[in-house]
Tab-separated table of N, CA, C and O in Angstrom:
chain	number	residue	atom	x	y	z
A	20	MET	N	28.426	107.584	196.552
A	20	MET	CA	29.580	108.136	196.947
A	20	MET	C	29.387	109.654	197.630
A	20	MET	O	28.978	109.733	198.376
A	21	LYS	N	27.825	109.918	197.099
A	21	LYS	CA	27.086	111.314	196.870
A	21	LYS	C	26.135	110.938	198.163
A	21	LYS	O	25.986	111.762	199.218
A	22	ARG	N	25.554	110.113	197.862
A	22	ARG	CA	24.602	109.720	199.194
A	22	ARG	C	25.504	109.383	200.345
A	22	ARG	O	24.909	110.154	201.731
A	23	LEU	N	26.196	108.782	200.648
A	23	LEU	CA	27.047	108.301	202.156
A	23	LEU	C	27.824	109.931	202.626
A	23	LEU	O	27.712	110.325	203.142
A	24	TYR	N	28.416	111.105	201.671
A	24	TYR	CA	28.714	111.987	202.151
A	24	TYR	C	27.180	112.902	203.139
A	24	TYR	O	27.964	113.934	203.400
A	25	THR	N	26.274	113.126	201.888
A	25	THR	CA	25.305	113.459	202.587
A	25	THR	C	24.872	113.312	203.537
A	25	THR	O	24.739	113.781	204.284
A	26	LEU	N	24.936	112.175	203.980
A	26	LEU	CA	24.567	110.789	205.317
A	26	LEU	C	25.412	111.514	206.234
A	26	LEU	O	24.973	112.238	207.208
A	27	LEU	N	26.655	111.689	205.890
A	27	LEU	CA	28.459	112.352	207.100
A	27	LEU	C	27.750	113.550	207.273
A	27	LEU	O	27.723	113.825	208.127
A	28	SER	N	27.408	114.195	206.726
A	28	SER	CA	27.353	115.163	206.474
A	28	SER	C	25.973	115.613	207.402
A	28	SER	O	25.975	116.941	208.319
A	29	GLY	N	24.662	114.831	207.506
A	29	GLY	CA	23.786	115.171	208.470
A	29	GLY	C	24.048	114.869	209.797
A	29	GLY	O	23.187	115.393	210.304
A	30	PHE	N	25.033	113.546	209.984
A	30	PHE	CA	24.844	113.067	211.547
A	30	PHE	C	25.773	114.133	211.811
A	30	PHE	O	25.889	114.652	213.546
A	31	CYS	N	26.997	114.888	211.403
A	31	CYS	CA	27.434	115.607	212.024
A	31	CYS	C	27.010	116.992	212.733
A	31	CYS	O	27.432	117.299	213.483
A	32	PHE	N	26.145	117.198	211.398
A	32	PHE	CA	25.402	118.429	211.861
A	32	PHE	C	24.315	118.033	213.188
A	32	PHE	O	24.180	119.294	213.514
A	33	LEU	N	23.812	116.705	213.491
A	33	LEU	CA	23.237	116.479	214.543
A	33	LEU	C	24.095	116.789	215.575
A	33	LEU	O	23.440	116.635	216.647
A	34	ALA	N	25.166	115.458	215.441
A	34	ALA	CA	25.727	116.038	216.260
A	34	ALA	C	26.042	117.168	217.481
A	34	ALA	O	26.014	117.154	218.369
A	35	VAL	N	26.674	118.250	216.386
A	35	VAL	CA	26.836	119.019	216.737
A	35	VAL	C	25.601	120.332	217.056
A	35	VAL	O	25.773	120.585	218.169
A	36	ALA	N	24.631	119.939	216.849
A	36	ALA	CA	23.211	120.674	217.338
A	36	ALA	C	23.050	119.829	218.563
A	36	ALA	O	22.124	120.410	219.507
A	37	CYS	N	23.278	119.145	218.600
A	37	CYS	CA	22.814	117.916	220.070
A	37	CYS	C	23.874	118.192	221.274
A	37	CYS	O	22.962	117.524	221.907
A	38	MET	N	24.785	119.226	221.419
A	38	MET	CA	25.525	118.919	222.103
A	38	MET	C	25.242	120.505	223.230
A	38	MET	O	26.448	121.205	223.376
A	39	PRO	N	23.995	120.732	223.652
A	39	PRO	CA	24.299	121.602	224.591
A	39	PRO	C	25.294	122.055	225.373
A	39	PRO	O	25.405	123.268	225.866
A	40	ALA	N	25.206	121.248	226.366
A	40	ALA	CA	26.634	121.466	227.425
A	40	ALA	C	27.845	121.540	226.997
A	40	ALA	O	28.094	122.601	227.598
A	41	ALA	N	27.944	121.441	226.266
A	41	ALA	CA	29.353	122.550	225.241
A	41	ALA	C	29.288	123.739	224.481
A	41	ALA	O	30.272	124.209	224.885
A	42	ALA	N	27.988	123.880	224.763
A	42	ALA	CA	27.841	125.248	224.318
A	42	ALA	C	28.069	126.226	225.257
A	42	ALA	O	28.062	127.561	224.864
A	43	LYS	N	27.715	126.199	226.021
A	43	LYS	CA	27.704	126.575	228.043
A	43	LYS	C	28.910	127.017	227.623
A	43	LYS	O	29.810	126.600	227.908
A	44	ASP	N	28.821	128.466	228.589
A	44	ASP	CA	30.140	128.325	228.957
A	44	ASP	C	30.180	127.600	230.873
A	44	ASP	O	28.732	128.066	232.144
A	45	PHE	N	31.581	127.616	231.810
A	45	PHE	CA	31.273	126.774	232.870
A	45	PHE	C	32.516	127.650	233.693
A	45	PHE	O	33.559	128.304	232.880
A	46	ILE	N	31.801	127.447	235.196
A	46	ILE	CA	33.100	128.708	235.802
A	46	ILE	C	34.685	127.926	235.646
A	46	ILE	O	34.786	126.996	236.003
A	47	ALA	N	35.348	128.809	235.577
A	47	ALA	CA	36.800	128.909	235.510
A	47	ALA	C	37.119	128.224	236.639
A	47	ALA	O	36.970	128.739	237.324
A	48	GLY	N	37.753	126.698	236.931
A	48	GLY	CA	38.540	126.219	237.843
A	48	GLY	C	37.583	125.443	238.232
A	48	GLY	O	37.882	124.856	239.745
A	49	PHE	N	35.995	125.355	237.745
A	49	PHE	CA	35.394	124.548	238.118
A	49	PHE	C	35.049	123.423	237.524
A	49	PHE	O	35.024	123.887	235.931
A	50	GLU	N	34.923	121.481	237.146
A	50	GLU	CA	35.121	121.256	236.644
A	50	GLU	C	33.573	121.167	235.927
A	50	GLU	O	33.664	121.177	234.032
A	51	ASP	N	33.028	120.890	236.147
A	51	ASP	CA	31.790	121.298	235.286
A	51	ASP	C	29.937	122.376	235.618
A	51	ASP	O	29.040	121.470	235.786
A	52	ILE	N	30.623	123.198	236.872
A	52	ILE	CA	29.603	124.079	236.710
A	52	ILE	C	29.205	125.162	236.201
A	52	ILE	O	30.456	125.965	235.486
A	53	PRO	N	27.656	125.279	235.795
A	53	PRO	CA	27.810	126.287	234.646
A	53	PRO	C	27.779	127.820	234.698
A	53	PRO	O	27.190	127.542	235.741
A	54	LEU	N	28.397	129.012	234.146
A	54	LEU	CA	28.002	129.774	234.309
A	54	LEU	C	26.826	130.484	233.823
A	54	LEU	O	26.412	130.515	232.734
A	55	VAL	N	26.107	131.290	235.188
A	55	VAL	CA	24.787	131.770	234.557
A	55	VAL	C	24.984	132.759	233.643
A	55	VAL	O	25.480	133.688	233.801
A	56	LYS	N	24.080	133.049	233.088
A	56	LYS	CA	23.628	133.741	232.055
A	56	LYS	C	23.419	135.141	232.366
A	56	LYS	O	22.518	135.529	233.576
A	57	GLY	N	24.077	135.872	231.973
A	57	GLY	CA	23.943	137.378	232.512
A	57	GLY	C	24.974	137.838	233.747
A	57	GLY	O	24.511	138.474	234.333
A	58	PHE	N	25.797	137.021	233.895
A	58	PHE	CA	26.959	137.125	235.297
A	58	PHE	C	27.972	136.832	234.528
A	58	PHE	O	28.470	136.130	233.549
A	59	ARG	N	29.035	136.988	235.146
A	59	ARG	CA	30.791	137.144	234.919
A	59	ARG	C	31.109	136.832	236.156
A	59	ARG	O	30.699	137.344	237.904
A	60	GLN	N	32.481	136.232	235.984
A	60	GLN	CA	33.186	135.868	237.045
A	60	GLN	C	34.195	136.985	237.039
A	60	GLN	O	34.756	137.227	237.073
A	61	ILE	N	34.303	136.852	238.734
A	61	ILE	CA	35.336	137.984	239.045
A	61	ILE	C	36.686	137.595	239.959
A	61	ILE	O	36.913	136.322	240.565
A	62	GLU	N	37.577	137.948	238.567
A	62	GLU	CA	38.900	137.045	238.711
A	62	GLU	C	39.896	136.721	239.435
A	62	GLU	O	40.780	135.625	240.238
A	63	ASN	N	40.223	137.697	240.593
A	63	ASN	CA	40.657	138.246	241.552
A	63	ASN	C	39.906	137.636	242.539
A	63	ASN	O	40.912	137.369	243.725
A	64	ASP	N	38.897	137.057	243.075
A	64	ASP	CA	38.401	136.398	244.237
A	64	ASP	C	37.881	134.943	243.895
A	64	ASP	O	37.708	134.116	245.189
A	65	ASN	N	39.104	134.287	243.146
A	65	ASN	CA	39.156	132.824	243.146
A	65	ASN	C	40.288	132.236	244.065
A	65	ASN	O	41.013	132.667	244.561
A	66	PHE	N	39.473	131.213	244.724
A	66	PHE	CA	40.555	130.928	245.991
A	66	PHE	C	40.386	129.167	245.916
A	66	PHE	O	39.305	129.097	245.611
A	67	SER	N	41.753	128.771	245.947
A	67	SER	CA	41.530	126.935	246.074
A	67	SER	C	42.798	126.220	246.344
A	67	SER	O	43.850	126.846	246.483
A	68	PHE	N	42.696	125.143	246.890
A	68	PHE	CA	43.653	124.570	247.965
A	68	PHE	C	42.977	123.344	248.195
A	68	PHE	O	41.862	123.184	248.094
A	69	GLY	N	43.912	122.536	248.241
A	69	GLY	CA	44.165	120.900	248.337
A	69	GLY	C	43.955	120.434	247.168
A	69	GLY	O	45.097	120.845	246.329
A	70	ASN	N	43.891	118.607	247.652
A	70	ASN	CA	43.883	117.617	246.267
A	70	ASN	C	42.867	117.694	245.787
A	70	ASN	O	41.942	117.895	246.611
A	71	GLU	N	42.722	116.074	245.083
A	71	GLU	CA	41.371	115.310	245.062
A	71	GLU	C	40.451	114.984	246.191
A	71	GLU	O	39.395	115.181	246.189
A	72	GLU	N	41.338	114.594	247.095
A	72	GLU	CA	40.646	114.078	248.706
A	72	GLU	C	40.099	115.197	249.474
A	72	GLU	O	39.307	115.033	250.134
A	73	THR	N	40.938	116.102	249.379
A	73	THR	CA	40.755	117.303	250.320
A	73	THR	C	40.462	118.633	249.987
A	73	THR	O	41.501	119.565	250.346
A	74	ARG	N	40.222	119.139	248.882
A	74	ARG	CA	40.046	120.128	248.107
A	74	ARG	C	39.139	120.981	248.071
A	74	ARG	O	37.939	120.847	249.752
A	75	TYR	N	39.207	122.384	248.349
A	75	TYR	CA	38.000	123.211	248.479
A	75	TYR	C	38.717	124.902	247.015
A	75	TYR	O	39.237	125.358	247.104
A	76	ILE	N	37.545	125.156	246.711
A	76	ILE	CA	37.957	125.597	245.278
A	76	ILE	C	36.421	126.710	246.066
A	76	ILE	O	35.276	126.501	246.335
A	77	GLU	N	36.930	128.497	245.919
A	77	GLU	CA	36.151	129.493	246.519
A	77	GLU	C	35.821	130.060	244.810
A	77	GLU	O	36.982	130.965	244.500
A	78	THR	N	34.985	131.400	244.297
A	78	THR	CA	34.818	132.436	243.438
A	78	THR	C	33.698	132.843	243.670
A	78	THR	O	32.423	132.970	244.059
A	79	GLU	N	33.798	134.344	242.847
A	79	GLU	CA	32.453	134.847	242.660
A	79	GLU	C	32.274	135.514	242.350
A	79	GLU	O	32.549	135.510	241.073
A	80	LEU	N	30.223	135.362	241.261
A	80	LEU	CA	29.815	135.657	240.418
A	80	LEU	C	29.052	137.258	239.990
A	80	LEU	O	28.695	137.235	241.420
A	81	LYS	N	28.887	137.944	239.360
A	81	LYS	CA	28.489	139.333	240.077
A	81	LYS	C	27.750	139.500	238.637
A	81	LYS	O	28.360	139.168	237.125
A	82	ALA	N	26.437	139.952	238.511
A	82	ALA	CA	25.550	139.937	237.469
A	82	ALA	C	26.070	141.043	236.981
A	82	ALA	O	26.499	142.559	237.504
A	83	ASN	N	25.366	141.022	235.433
A	83	ASN	CA	25.913	142.505	234.540
A	83	ASN	C	24.328	142.835	234.724
A	83	ASN	O	25.311	144.355	234.026
A	84	GLY	N	23.722	142.811	234.951
A	84	GLY	CA	22.209	143.419	235.567
A	84	GLY	C	21.420	143.353	236.355
A	84	GLY	O	22.001	142.840	237.084
A	85	ARG	N	20.463	143.071	235.971
A	85	ARG	CA	19.408	143.190	237.176
A	85	ARG	C	19.194	141.442	237.081
A	85	ARG	O	18.539	141.394	236.323
A	86	ARG	N	19.252	140.881	238.374
A	86	ARG	CA	19.108	140.024	238.303
A	86	ARG	C	18.823	139.439	239.373
A	86	ARG	O	19.053	139.528	240.607
A	87	SER	N	17.610	138.448	239.536
A	87	SER	CA	17.332	137.808	241.570
A	87	SER	C	17.831	136.533	241.684
A	87	SER	O	18.784	135.504	241.098
A	88	PHE	N	17.552	135.925	242.928
A	88	PHE	CA	18.754	134.947	243.445
A	88	PHE	C	17.567	133.781	243.012
A	88	PHE	O	18.270	132.947	242.583
A	89	ALA	N	16.622	133.795	242.970
A	89	ALA	CA	15.251	133.346	242.414
A	89	ALA	C	15.554	132.735	240.866
A	89	ALA	O	15.654	131.724	241.349
A	90	GLU	N	16.113	133.318	239.862
A	90	GLU	CA	15.968	133.057	238.847
A	90	GLU	C	17.621	132.042	238.633
A	90	GLU	O	18.023	131.896	237.841
A	91	VAL	N	18.924	132.863	240.058
A	91	VAL	CA	20.299	131.795	239.490
A	91	VAL	C	19.664	130.352	240.556
A	91	VAL	O	20.119	129.107	240.129
A	92	LYS	N	18.482	130.363	241.833
A	92	LYS	CA	18.007	129.205	241.637
A	92	LYS	C	17.465	128.828	241.232
A	92	LYS	O	18.004	127.121	241.267
A	93	LYS	N	16.596	128.826	240.309
A	93	LYS	CA	16.275	127.814	239.266
A	93	LYS	C	16.476	127.761	238.226
A	93	LYS	O	17.420	126.755	237.647
A	94	PHE	N	18.290	127.851	237.473
A	94	PHE	CA	18.900	127.518	236.566
A	94	PHE	C	19.833	126.398	236.962
A	94	PHE	O	19.619	125.519	236.702
A	95	TYR	N	20.218	126.664	238.687
A	95	TYR	CA	21.327	125.587	239.017
A	95	TYR	C	20.497	124.379	240.275
A	95	TYR	O	21.106	123.481	239.428
A	96	LEU	N	19.693	124.608	240.595
A	96	LEU	CA	17.781	123.512	240.256
A	96	LEU	C	17.677	122.432	239.485
A	96	LEU	O	17.825	121.511	239.243
A	97	ASP	N	17.736	123.553	237.854
A	97	ASP	CA	17.281	122.450	236.741
A	97	ASP	C	18.639	122.141	236.065
A	97	ASP	O	18.709	120.956	235.579
A	98	SER	N	20.016	122.835	236.223
A	98	SER	CA	20.973	122.284	234.914
A	98	SER	C	22.144	121.639	235.910
A	98	SER	O	22.657	120.468	235.908
A	99	LEU	N	22.330	121.594	236.844
A	99	LEU	CA	23.620	120.716	237.904
A	99	LEU	C	22.533	119.861	238.169
A	99	LEU	O	23.242	118.436	238.231
A	100	LYS	N	21.087	118.854	237.983
A	100	LYS	CA	21.324	117.837	238.668
A	100	LYS	C	20.941	117.115	237.106
A	100	LYS	O	21.467	115.525	237.261
A	101	GLN	N	20.810	118.065	235.439
A	101	GLN	CA	21.514	116.797	234.401
A	101	GLN	C	23.285	116.380	234.969
A	101	GLN	O	23.327	115.849	233.652
A	102	LEU	N	24.044	117.192	235.917
A	102	LEU	CA	25.598	116.978	235.491
A	102	LEU	C	25.561	115.977	236.884
A	102	LEU	O	26.750	116.235	237.590
A	103	GLY	N	24.748	115.565	237.361
A	103	GLY	CA	24.976	114.435	238.308
A	103	GLY	C	24.236	115.341	239.814
A	103	GLY	O	25.150	114.170	240.926
A	104	TRP	N	24.236	116.068	240.450
A	104	TRP	CA	24.431	116.958	241.398
A	104	TRP	C	22.826	116.837	242.157
A	104	TRP	O	21.850	116.909	241.443
A	105	HIS	N	23.220	116.467	243.301
A	105	HIS	CA	21.189	116.637	243.983
A	105	HIS	C	21.360	117.399	245.552
A	105	HIS	O	22.374	117.628	245.749
A	106	PRO	N	19.736	117.959	245.363
A	106	PRO	CA	19.823	118.840	246.242
A	106	PRO	C	19.867	118.969	247.617
A	106	PRO	O	19.293	117.606	247.397
A	107	LEU	N	20.374	119.641	248.468
A	107	LEU	CA	20.612	119.301	249.779
A	107	LEU	C	20.102	119.976	250.168
A	107	LEU	O	19.289	119.331	251.276
A	108	LYS	N	19.525	121.349	249.858
A	108	LYS	CA	19.083	122.012	251.107
A	108	LYS	C	19.014	123.567	250.265
A	108	LYS	O	19.956	123.876	249.550
A	109	ASP	N	17.943	124.216	250.789
A	109	ASP	CA	18.209	125.531	249.818
A	109	ASP	C	17.156	126.944	250.687
A	109	ASP	O	16.110	126.081	251.461
A	110	SER	N	17.335	128.168	250.880
A	110	SER	CA	16.666	128.863	250.823
A	110	SER	C	16.564	130.386	250.367
A	110	SER	O	17.070	130.337	249.229
A	111	ASP	N	15.999	131.186	251.021
A	111	ASP	CA	15.448	132.486	249.830
A	111	ASP	C	17.102	132.908	249.657
A	111	ASP	O	17.717	133.631	248.779
A	112	SER	N	18.610	132.666	249.902
A	112	SER	CA	20.073	132.997	250.196
A	112	SER	C	20.634	132.122	249.528
A	112	SER	O	22.089	131.933	249.564
A	113	GLU	N	20.844	130.886	249.529
A	113	GLU	CA	22.116	129.632	249.340
A	113	GLU	C	21.423	128.170	248.892
A	113	GLU	O	19.127	127.794	249.135
A	114	LEU	N	22.049	127.538	248.493
A	114	LEU	CA	21.329	126.029	247.452
A	114	LEU	C	22.891	125.436	247.813
A	114	LEU	O	24.228	125.915	248.080
A	115	HIS	N	22.320	124.378	249.054
A	115	HIS	CA	23.260	123.416	248.469
A	115	HIS	C	22.840	121.700	248.042
A	115	HIS	O	22.276	122.055	247.691
A	116	PHE	N	24.047	121.660	247.318
A	116	PHE	CA	24.084	120.915	246.400
A	116	PHE	C	24.906	119.222	246.827
A	116	PHE	O	26.016	119.549	247.428
A	117	TYR	N	24.386	117.801	246.715
A	117	TYR	CA	26.184	116.678	246.920
A	117	TYR	C	26.269	115.765	245.085
A	117	TYR	O	25.500	115.714	244.707
A	118	ARG	N	27.227	115.528	245.382
A	118	ARG	CA	27.714	114.309	244.459
A	118	ARG	C	28.859	113.400	244.622
A	118	ARG	O	29.754	114.141	244.993
A	119	GLU	N	28.627	112.503	244.795
A	119	GLU	CA	30.056	110.809	245.379
A	119	GLU	C	29.737	112.159	246.502
A	119	GLU	O	29.251	111.847	247.381
A	120	ASN	N	31.541	112.799	246.448
A	120	ASN	CA	32.067	113.331	247.877
A	120	ASN	C	32.189	114.329	247.675
A	120	ASN	O	32.825	115.309	248.608
A	121	ASP	N	31.431	115.340	247.293
A	121	ASP	CA	31.294	116.718	246.799
A	121	ASP	C	30.286	116.980	247.572
A	121	ASP	O	29.499	116.951	247.411
A	122	VAL	N	30.429	118.575	247.556
A	122	VAL	CA	29.073	119.294	248.253
A	122	VAL	C	29.952	121.265	247.163
A	122	VAL	O	30.376	121.645	247.359
A	123	LEU	N	28.518	121.759	246.657
A	123	LEU	CA	28.167	122.088	246.602
A	123	LEU	C	27.587	123.489	246.484
A	123	LEU	O	26.484	123.295	247.238
A	124	GLU	N	28.485	124.639	247.369
A	124	GLU	CA	27.209	125.396	247.952
A	124	GLU	C	27.268	126.854	247.110
A	124	GLU	O	27.969	127.151	246.323
A	125	ILE	N	25.847	127.391	246.744
A	125	ILE	CA	26.315	128.914	246.211
A	125	ILE	C	24.998	129.760	246.996
A	125	ILE	O	23.615	129.904	247.548
A	126	ASN	N	25.888	130.892	247.305
A	126	ASN	CA	25.454	131.720	248.365
A	126	ASN	C	24.927	133.397	247.600
A	126	ASN	O	26.225	133.175	247.079
A	127	LYS	N	24.513	133.748	248.155
A	127	LYS	CA	23.938	135.329	247.959
A	127	LYS	C	24.612	136.023	248.486
A	127	LYS	O	24.868	135.672	249.896
A	128	ILE	N	25.750	136.901	248.497
A	128	ILE	CA	25.962	137.794	248.694
A	128	ILE	C	25.794	138.863	248.990
A	128	ILE	O	25.769	139.961	249.652
A	129	SER	N	24.865	139.652	247.820
A	129	SER	CA	24.795	141.112	247.922
A	129	SER	C	23.761	141.009	246.971
A	129	SER	O	23.753	139.862	245.736
A	130	LYS	N	22.329	142.044	247.237
A	130	LYS	CA	21.640	142.369	246.470
A	130	LYS	C	21.429	142.931	245.129
A	130	LYS	O	20.922	142.600	244.210
A	131	SER	N	22.344	143.811	244.976
A	131	SER	CA	21.973	145.284	244.328
A	131	SER	C	24.091	146.297	243.943
A	131	SER	O	24.045	146.284	245.002
A	132	PRO	N	24.587	145.422	243.136
A	132	PRO	CA	24.303	144.245	241.900
A	132	PRO	C	24.491	142.831	242.980
A	132	PRO	O	25.003	142.665	243.620
A	133	LEU	N	24.023	141.606	242.113
A	133	LEU	CA	23.630	140.469	242.503
A	133	LEU	C	24.749	140.161	242.487
A	133	LEU	O	25.772	139.932	241.693
A	134	ARG	N	25.447	139.073	243.481
A	134	ARG	CA	26.577	139.056	243.533
A	134	ARG	C	26.724	137.251	244.089
A	134	ARG	O	26.427	137.506	245.099
A	135	ILE	N	27.024	136.007	243.776
A	135	ILE	CA	27.298	134.686	244.734
A	135	ILE	C	28.195	134.360	244.938
A	135	ILE	O	29.685	134.561	243.894
A	136	ARG	N	28.760	133.924	245.838
A	136	ARG	CA	29.541	132.918	246.103
A	136	ARG	C	29.426	130.888	245.643
A	136	ARG	O	28.035	131.107	245.659
A	137	ILE	N	30.180	130.824	245.275
A	137	ILE	CA	29.859	129.226	244.547
A	137	ILE	C	31.691	128.582	245.955
A	137	ILE	O	32.804	128.840	245.402
A	138	ILE	N	31.230	127.670	246.419
A	138	ILE	CA	31.971	127.291	246.902
A	138	ILE	C	32.039	125.579	246.652
A	138	ILE	O	30.776	125.010	246.615
A	139	LEU	N	33.497	125.110	245.934
A	139	LEU	CA	33.073	124.066	246.276
A	139	LEU	C	34.162	123.026	247.011
A	139	LEU	O	35.395	123.046	247.243
A	140	LYS	N	33.439	121.975	247.820
A	140	LYS	CA	34.172	121.249	248.411
A	140	LYS	C	34.142	119.707	248.982
A	140	LYS	O	33.536	119.217	248.662
A	141	ASN	N	34.630	119.336	249.570
A	141	ASN	CA	34.559	117.478	249.823
A	141	ASN	C	34.264	117.439	251.067
A	141	ASN	O	33.948	118.716	252.118
A	142	ARG	N	32.961	116.699	251.213
A	142	ARG	CA	31.791	116.009	252.076
A	142	ARG	C	32.596	115.390	253.168
A	142	ARG	O	33.768	114.845	253.623
A	143	THR	N	31.682	116.045	254.770
A	143	THR	CA	33.297	115.983	255.577
A	143	THR	C	32.355	115.016	256.598
A	143	THR	O	30.613	114.865	256.250
């Protein structure tokens, strides 16, 4: 019995340790878009309308310190691929991804402090 308890305890520890996505913070109002470390969501700038077929969701994030858009691009290019998003295009100030019927846009609004706008909408 003691051995079974030890085995179950070890399994539970491994299950919790192997859940990196659950440990991440996600952007409020977006199902599974992670929040970049060092950024905070600007609460009064959230905008959303529509339903599952015709939705549009928009929010802004602001860096807590000095951050570059290159860091934001790297974070989202790495993390969104793991969540099923595919890169569509990118430039020095924007990123576009698609997944099934959705498009995700990430745009740089200002440089200092770095502010970005995130938009999720249906593909047209």
